[in-house]
XYZ file of C-alpha atoms in Angstrom:
396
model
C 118.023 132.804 189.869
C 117.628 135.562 191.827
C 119.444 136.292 195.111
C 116.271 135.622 197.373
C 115.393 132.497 195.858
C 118.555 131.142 197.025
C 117.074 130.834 200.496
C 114.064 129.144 201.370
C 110.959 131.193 203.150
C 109.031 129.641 205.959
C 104.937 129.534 205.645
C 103.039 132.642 205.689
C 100.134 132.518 208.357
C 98.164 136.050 206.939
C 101.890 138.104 207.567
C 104.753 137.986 205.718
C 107.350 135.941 206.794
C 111.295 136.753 207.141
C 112.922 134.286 204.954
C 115.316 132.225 206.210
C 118.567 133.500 206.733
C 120.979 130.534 207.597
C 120.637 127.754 204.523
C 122.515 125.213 203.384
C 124.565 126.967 201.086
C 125.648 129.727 203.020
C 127.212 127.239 206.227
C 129.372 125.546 203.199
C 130.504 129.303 202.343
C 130.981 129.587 205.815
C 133.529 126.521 205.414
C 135.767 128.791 202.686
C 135.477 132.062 205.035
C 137.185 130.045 208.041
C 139.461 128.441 205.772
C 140.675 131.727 203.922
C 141.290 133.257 207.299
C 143.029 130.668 208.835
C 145.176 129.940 205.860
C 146.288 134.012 205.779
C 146.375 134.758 209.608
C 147.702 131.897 210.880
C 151.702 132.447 209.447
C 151.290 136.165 208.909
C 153.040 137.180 211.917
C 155.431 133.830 211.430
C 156.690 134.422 207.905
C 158.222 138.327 209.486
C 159.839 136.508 212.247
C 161.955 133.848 209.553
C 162.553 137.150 207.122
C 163.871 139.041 210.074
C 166.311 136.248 210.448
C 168.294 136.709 207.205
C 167.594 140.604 207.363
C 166.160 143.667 209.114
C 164.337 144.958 206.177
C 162.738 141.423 205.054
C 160.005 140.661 207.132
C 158.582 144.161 205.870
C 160.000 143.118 202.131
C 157.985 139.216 202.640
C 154.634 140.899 203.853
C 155.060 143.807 202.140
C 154.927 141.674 198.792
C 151.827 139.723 200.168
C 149.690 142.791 200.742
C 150.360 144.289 197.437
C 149.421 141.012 195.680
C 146.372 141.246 197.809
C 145.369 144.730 196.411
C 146.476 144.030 192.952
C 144.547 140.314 193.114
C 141.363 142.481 194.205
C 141.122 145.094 191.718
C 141.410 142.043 188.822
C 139.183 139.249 190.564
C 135.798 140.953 188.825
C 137.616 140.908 185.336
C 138.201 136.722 186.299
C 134.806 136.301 187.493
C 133.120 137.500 184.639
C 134.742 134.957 182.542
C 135.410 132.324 184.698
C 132.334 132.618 187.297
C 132.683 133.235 190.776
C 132.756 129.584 191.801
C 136.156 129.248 189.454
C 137.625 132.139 190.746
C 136.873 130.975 194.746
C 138.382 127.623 193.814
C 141.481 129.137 192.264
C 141.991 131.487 195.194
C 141.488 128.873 198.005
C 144.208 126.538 195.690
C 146.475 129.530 195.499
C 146.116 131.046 199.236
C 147.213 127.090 200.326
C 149.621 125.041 197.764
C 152.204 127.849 198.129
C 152.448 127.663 201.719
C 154.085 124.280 201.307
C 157.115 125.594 199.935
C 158.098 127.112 202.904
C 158.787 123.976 204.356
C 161.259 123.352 202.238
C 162.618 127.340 201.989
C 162.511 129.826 204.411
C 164.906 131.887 202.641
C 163.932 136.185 201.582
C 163.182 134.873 197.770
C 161.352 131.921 199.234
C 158.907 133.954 201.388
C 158.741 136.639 199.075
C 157.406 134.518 195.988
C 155.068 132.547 197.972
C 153.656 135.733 199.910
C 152.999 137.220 196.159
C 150.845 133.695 195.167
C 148.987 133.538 198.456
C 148.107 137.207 198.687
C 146.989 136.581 194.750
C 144.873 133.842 195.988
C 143.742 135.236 199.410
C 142.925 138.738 197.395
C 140.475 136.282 194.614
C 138.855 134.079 197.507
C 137.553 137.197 199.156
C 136.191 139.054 196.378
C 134.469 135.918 194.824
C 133.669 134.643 198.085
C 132.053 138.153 199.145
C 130.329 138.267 195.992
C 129.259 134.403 196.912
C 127.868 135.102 200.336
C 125.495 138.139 198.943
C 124.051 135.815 196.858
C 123.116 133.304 199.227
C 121.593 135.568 201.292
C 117.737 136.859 200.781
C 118.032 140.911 199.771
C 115.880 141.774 203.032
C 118.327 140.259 205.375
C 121.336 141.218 203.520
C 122.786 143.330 206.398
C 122.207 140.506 208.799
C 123.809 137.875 206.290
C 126.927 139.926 205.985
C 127.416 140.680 209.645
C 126.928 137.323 210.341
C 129.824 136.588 207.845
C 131.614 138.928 209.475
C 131.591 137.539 212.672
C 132.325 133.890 211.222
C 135.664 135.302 209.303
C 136.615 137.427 212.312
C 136.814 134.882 214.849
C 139.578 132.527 213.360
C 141.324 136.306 212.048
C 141.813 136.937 215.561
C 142.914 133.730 216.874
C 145.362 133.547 213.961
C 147.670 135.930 214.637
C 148.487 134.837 218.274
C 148.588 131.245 217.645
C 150.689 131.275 214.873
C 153.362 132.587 216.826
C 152.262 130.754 219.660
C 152.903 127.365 217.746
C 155.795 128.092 216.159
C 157.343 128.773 219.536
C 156.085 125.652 221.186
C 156.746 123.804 217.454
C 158.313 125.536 214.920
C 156.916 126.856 211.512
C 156.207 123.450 210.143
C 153.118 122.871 211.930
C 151.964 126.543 211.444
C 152.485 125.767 207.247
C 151.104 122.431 207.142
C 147.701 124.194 209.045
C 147.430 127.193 206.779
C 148.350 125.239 203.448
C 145.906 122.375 204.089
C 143.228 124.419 205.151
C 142.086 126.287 202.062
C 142.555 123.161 200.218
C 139.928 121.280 202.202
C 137.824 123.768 201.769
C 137.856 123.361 198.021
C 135.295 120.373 198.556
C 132.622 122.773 199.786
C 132.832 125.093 196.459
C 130.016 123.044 194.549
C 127.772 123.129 196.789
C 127.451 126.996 196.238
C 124.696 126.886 193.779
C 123.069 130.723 191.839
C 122.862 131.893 188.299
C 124.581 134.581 189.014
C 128.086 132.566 189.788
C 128.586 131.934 186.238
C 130.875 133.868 183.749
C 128.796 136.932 182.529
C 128.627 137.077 178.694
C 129.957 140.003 176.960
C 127.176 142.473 177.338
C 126.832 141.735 181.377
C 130.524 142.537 181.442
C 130.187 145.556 179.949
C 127.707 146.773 182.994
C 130.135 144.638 185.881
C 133.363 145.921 185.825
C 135.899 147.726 188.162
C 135.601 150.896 185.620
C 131.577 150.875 185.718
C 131.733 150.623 189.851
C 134.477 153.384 190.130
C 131.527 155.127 187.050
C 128.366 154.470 189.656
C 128.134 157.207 192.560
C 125.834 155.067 194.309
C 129.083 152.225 194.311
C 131.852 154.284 194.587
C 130.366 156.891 197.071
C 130.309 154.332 200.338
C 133.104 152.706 199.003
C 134.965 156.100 199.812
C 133.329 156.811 203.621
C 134.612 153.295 204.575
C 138.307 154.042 202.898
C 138.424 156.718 204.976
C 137.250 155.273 208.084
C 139.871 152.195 207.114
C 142.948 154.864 207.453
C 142.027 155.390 210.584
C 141.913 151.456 211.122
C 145.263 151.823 210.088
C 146.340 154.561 212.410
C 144.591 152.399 215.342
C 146.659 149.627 214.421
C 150.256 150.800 213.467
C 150.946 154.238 214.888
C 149.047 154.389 218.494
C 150.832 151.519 220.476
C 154.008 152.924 219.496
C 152.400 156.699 220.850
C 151.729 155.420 224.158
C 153.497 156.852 227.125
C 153.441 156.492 230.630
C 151.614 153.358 232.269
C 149.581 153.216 229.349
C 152.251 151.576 227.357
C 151.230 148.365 229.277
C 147.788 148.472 227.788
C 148.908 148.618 224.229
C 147.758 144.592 223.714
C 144.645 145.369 225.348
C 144.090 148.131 222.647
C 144.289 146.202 219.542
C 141.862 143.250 221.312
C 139.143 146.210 222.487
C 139.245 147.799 219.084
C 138.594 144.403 216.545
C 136.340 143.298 219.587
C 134.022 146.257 219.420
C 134.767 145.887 215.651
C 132.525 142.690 215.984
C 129.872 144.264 217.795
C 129.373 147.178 215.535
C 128.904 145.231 212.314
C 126.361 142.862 214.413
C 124.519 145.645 215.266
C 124.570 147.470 211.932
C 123.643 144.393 210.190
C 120.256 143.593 212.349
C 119.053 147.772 212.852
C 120.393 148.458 209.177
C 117.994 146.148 207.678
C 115.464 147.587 209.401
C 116.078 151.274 209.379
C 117.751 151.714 205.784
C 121.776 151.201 205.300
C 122.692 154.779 204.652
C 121.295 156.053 208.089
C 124.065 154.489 209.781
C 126.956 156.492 207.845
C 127.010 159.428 210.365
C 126.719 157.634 213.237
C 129.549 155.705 212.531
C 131.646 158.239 211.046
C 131.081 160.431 214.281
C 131.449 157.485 216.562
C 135.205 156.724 214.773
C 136.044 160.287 214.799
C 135.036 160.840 218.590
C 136.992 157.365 219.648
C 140.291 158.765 217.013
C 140.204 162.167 219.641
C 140.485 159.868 222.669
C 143.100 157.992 221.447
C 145.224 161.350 221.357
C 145.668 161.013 225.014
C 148.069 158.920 224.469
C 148.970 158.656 228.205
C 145.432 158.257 229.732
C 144.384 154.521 230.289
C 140.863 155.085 230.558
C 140.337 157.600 227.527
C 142.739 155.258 225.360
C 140.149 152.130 225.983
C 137.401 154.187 225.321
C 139.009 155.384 222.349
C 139.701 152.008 220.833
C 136.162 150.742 221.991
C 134.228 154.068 220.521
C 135.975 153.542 217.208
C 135.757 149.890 217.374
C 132.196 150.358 217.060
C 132.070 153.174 214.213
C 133.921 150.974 212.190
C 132.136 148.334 212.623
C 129.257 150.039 212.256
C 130.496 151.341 208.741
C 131.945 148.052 207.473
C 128.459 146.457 207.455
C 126.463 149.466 206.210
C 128.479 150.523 203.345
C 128.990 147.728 201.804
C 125.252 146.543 202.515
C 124.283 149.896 200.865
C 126.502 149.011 197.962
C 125.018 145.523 197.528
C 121.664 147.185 197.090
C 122.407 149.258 194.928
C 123.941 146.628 192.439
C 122.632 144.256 190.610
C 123.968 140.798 190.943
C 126.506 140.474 188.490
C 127.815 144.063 189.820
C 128.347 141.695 193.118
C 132.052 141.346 192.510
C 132.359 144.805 191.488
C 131.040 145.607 194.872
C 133.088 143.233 196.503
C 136.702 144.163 194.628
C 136.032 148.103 195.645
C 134.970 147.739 199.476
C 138.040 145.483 199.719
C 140.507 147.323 197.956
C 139.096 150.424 200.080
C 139.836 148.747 203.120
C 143.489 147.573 202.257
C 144.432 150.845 200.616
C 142.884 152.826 203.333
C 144.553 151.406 205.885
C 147.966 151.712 203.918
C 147.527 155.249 203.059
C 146.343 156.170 206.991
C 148.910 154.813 208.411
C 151.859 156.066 206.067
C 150.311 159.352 205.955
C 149.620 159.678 209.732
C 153.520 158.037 210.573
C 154.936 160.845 208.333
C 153.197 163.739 209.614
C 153.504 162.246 213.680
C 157.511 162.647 213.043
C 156.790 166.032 212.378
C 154.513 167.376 215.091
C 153.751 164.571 217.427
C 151.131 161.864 217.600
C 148.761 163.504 219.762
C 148.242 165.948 217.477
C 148.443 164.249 214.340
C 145.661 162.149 216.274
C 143.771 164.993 216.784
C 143.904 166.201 213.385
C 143.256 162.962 211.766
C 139.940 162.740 213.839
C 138.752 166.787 212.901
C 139.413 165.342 209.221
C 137.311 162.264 209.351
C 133.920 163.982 209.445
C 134.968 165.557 206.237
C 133.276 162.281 204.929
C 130.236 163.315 205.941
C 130.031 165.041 202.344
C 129.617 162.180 200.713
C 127.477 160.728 202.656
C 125.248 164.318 202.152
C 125.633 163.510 198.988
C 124.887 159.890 198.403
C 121.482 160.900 200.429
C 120.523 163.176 197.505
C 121.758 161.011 195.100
């Protein structure tokens, strides 16, 4: 079955109709998305403030572990779902991302958090990449952009909530509450898992493998090429989010909070917008917009000191990146097949976590040396740089 016959098309009256974008399927994959993110967010600011207890150095150490599980669980989920199916390897992440929190309610000690952050980010790193995989199938080809942004919006809504409320409960509560939330949601969620329905979600046989793995996406320019525009746009992600509200002088420092809410807000918007106009217009078209739109809101955020240029800044790049989450992974969805689906999914997600590691070490190191504002600057003069690859994926 093919990934538009997983949706149902409404009558044709002498035009062709859109088919239908919202089905069944997809608001029970909607069901996982909101689970995974509540079950990561929700005690990923908590599980720094216990470390931080027993040492300076664990909280980094605890999350630190998680996030490298996450990138190692990403780069192996394709080699699972082609012998186990996509379906398996979704169940087996949601079961992973939640039993393991229960043990912290027992153990909040360095070992404790560390071992448990290595199983969820495992199982957080396998739901995604099936799941991702998942949600392109259930989504008609035509209105893949649209699909996608729409998952977007329903994973980043509970990400952003998370955060906050985790420590907000475990002020007003403790951690208990905060565990017993992010462990039992991804296991409720395992109910909704077989009602995802497609051909294409079971294990591949030994020729489709072949054509499907990590190797054969890093082997296909027209994979690996948007893969690398949005790793480089994600290091800037990274810069946004660990080195600028530490940079901030002046009365600007006050508006550091409202920084990191403009930036994943206009986040939001972008990859709405992407998704409907990228359907439309053709995927690709939208690279250099949103590399220059990034790069132009990176220069504003150099003024560290000037409130008005910093919001713009965040809001500018907020909307690039949003811009170039939808469309390159859209891009890379069409030009895969769909047992290629995790493929697609394991590379855009890796791309994201490692590009958002490596801008933000990179960009600390050099800052220490000649300042933020200009390591700002220079970071945003290097982002166009991109725009080669995008040249040639056009040609391609």
């Amino acid at each position: 079955m093919t990934a538009t016959t997983l949706t149902t098309t409404a009558p044709t009256t002498g035009l062709t109709a859109r088919p239908r974008l919202i089905t069944r399927p997809l608001l029970l994959r909607f069901v996982s998305i909101v689970a995974c993110s509540v079950g990561f967010f929700l005690p990923l600011a908590v599980v720094p403030l216990l470390a931080e207890s027993a040492s300076p150095v664990a909280g980094g150490l605890a999350n630190g572990a998680l996030l490298g599980a996450t990138v190692a669980g990403e780069l192996v989920s394709p080699w699972l779902m082609q012998r186990l199916g996509a379906r398996a390897v979704l169940a087996a992440g949601l079961i992973l991302l939640g039993a393991p929190t229960f043990l912290l309610l027992g153990s909040s000690s360095v070992a404790a958090l560390v071992a448990v952050g290595v199983l969820r980010g495992l199982g957080f790193a396998l739901a995604i990449v099936a799941g991702g995989a998942v949600t392109a199938a259930l989504v008609p080809a035509e209105r893949r952009g649209e699909g996608l942004a729409v998952a977007g919006l329903v994973s980043a809504v509970p990400s952003l909530i998370g955060l906050p409320l985790g420590v907000t409960l475990t002020a007003a509560a403790g951690p208990a509450l905060v565990f017993w939330i992010a462990g039992a949601a991804p296991l409720l969620a395992l109910a909704t898992v077989a009602g995802l329905p497609g051909r294409s979600l079971r294990p591949a046989s030994p020729a489709e493998a072949a054509s499907a793995g990590i190797l054969a996406g890093l082997r296909s320019p027209s994979i690996l090429r948007p893969a690398l525009v949005f790793a480089a746009s994600a290091a800037v992600a990274g810069v946004v989010v660990t080195c600028v509200p530490g940079a901030l002088s002046g009365g600007a420092v006050a508006f550091g909070p409202a920084l990191l809410l403009a930036q994943p807000a206009t986040t939001a918007v972008g990859r709405w917008v992407a998704g409907r106009f990228g359907d439309r217009v053709g995927h690709r078209r939208l690279f250099v917009p949103g590399i220059l739109l990034s790069a132009a809101g990176m220069a504003a955020l150099a003024a560290t000191s000037n409130i008005l240029l910093l919001l713009a800044g965040a809001a500018l790049f907020g909307l690039g990146f949003g811009a170039l989450q939808n469309a390159t992974i859209a891009d890379m969805y069409a030009n895969a097949d769909e047992r290629q689906f995790g493929t697609v999914s394991a590379l855009w997600n890796a791309g994201y976590d490692g590009g958002m590691a490596v801008g933000a070490v990179a960009v600390s190191a050099l800052a220490a040396l000649i300042g933020s504002p200009l390591a700002f600057l220079i970071l945003a003069l290097a982002l166009p740089l991109a725009l080669t690859l995008v040249r040639r994926h056009r040609a391609a």
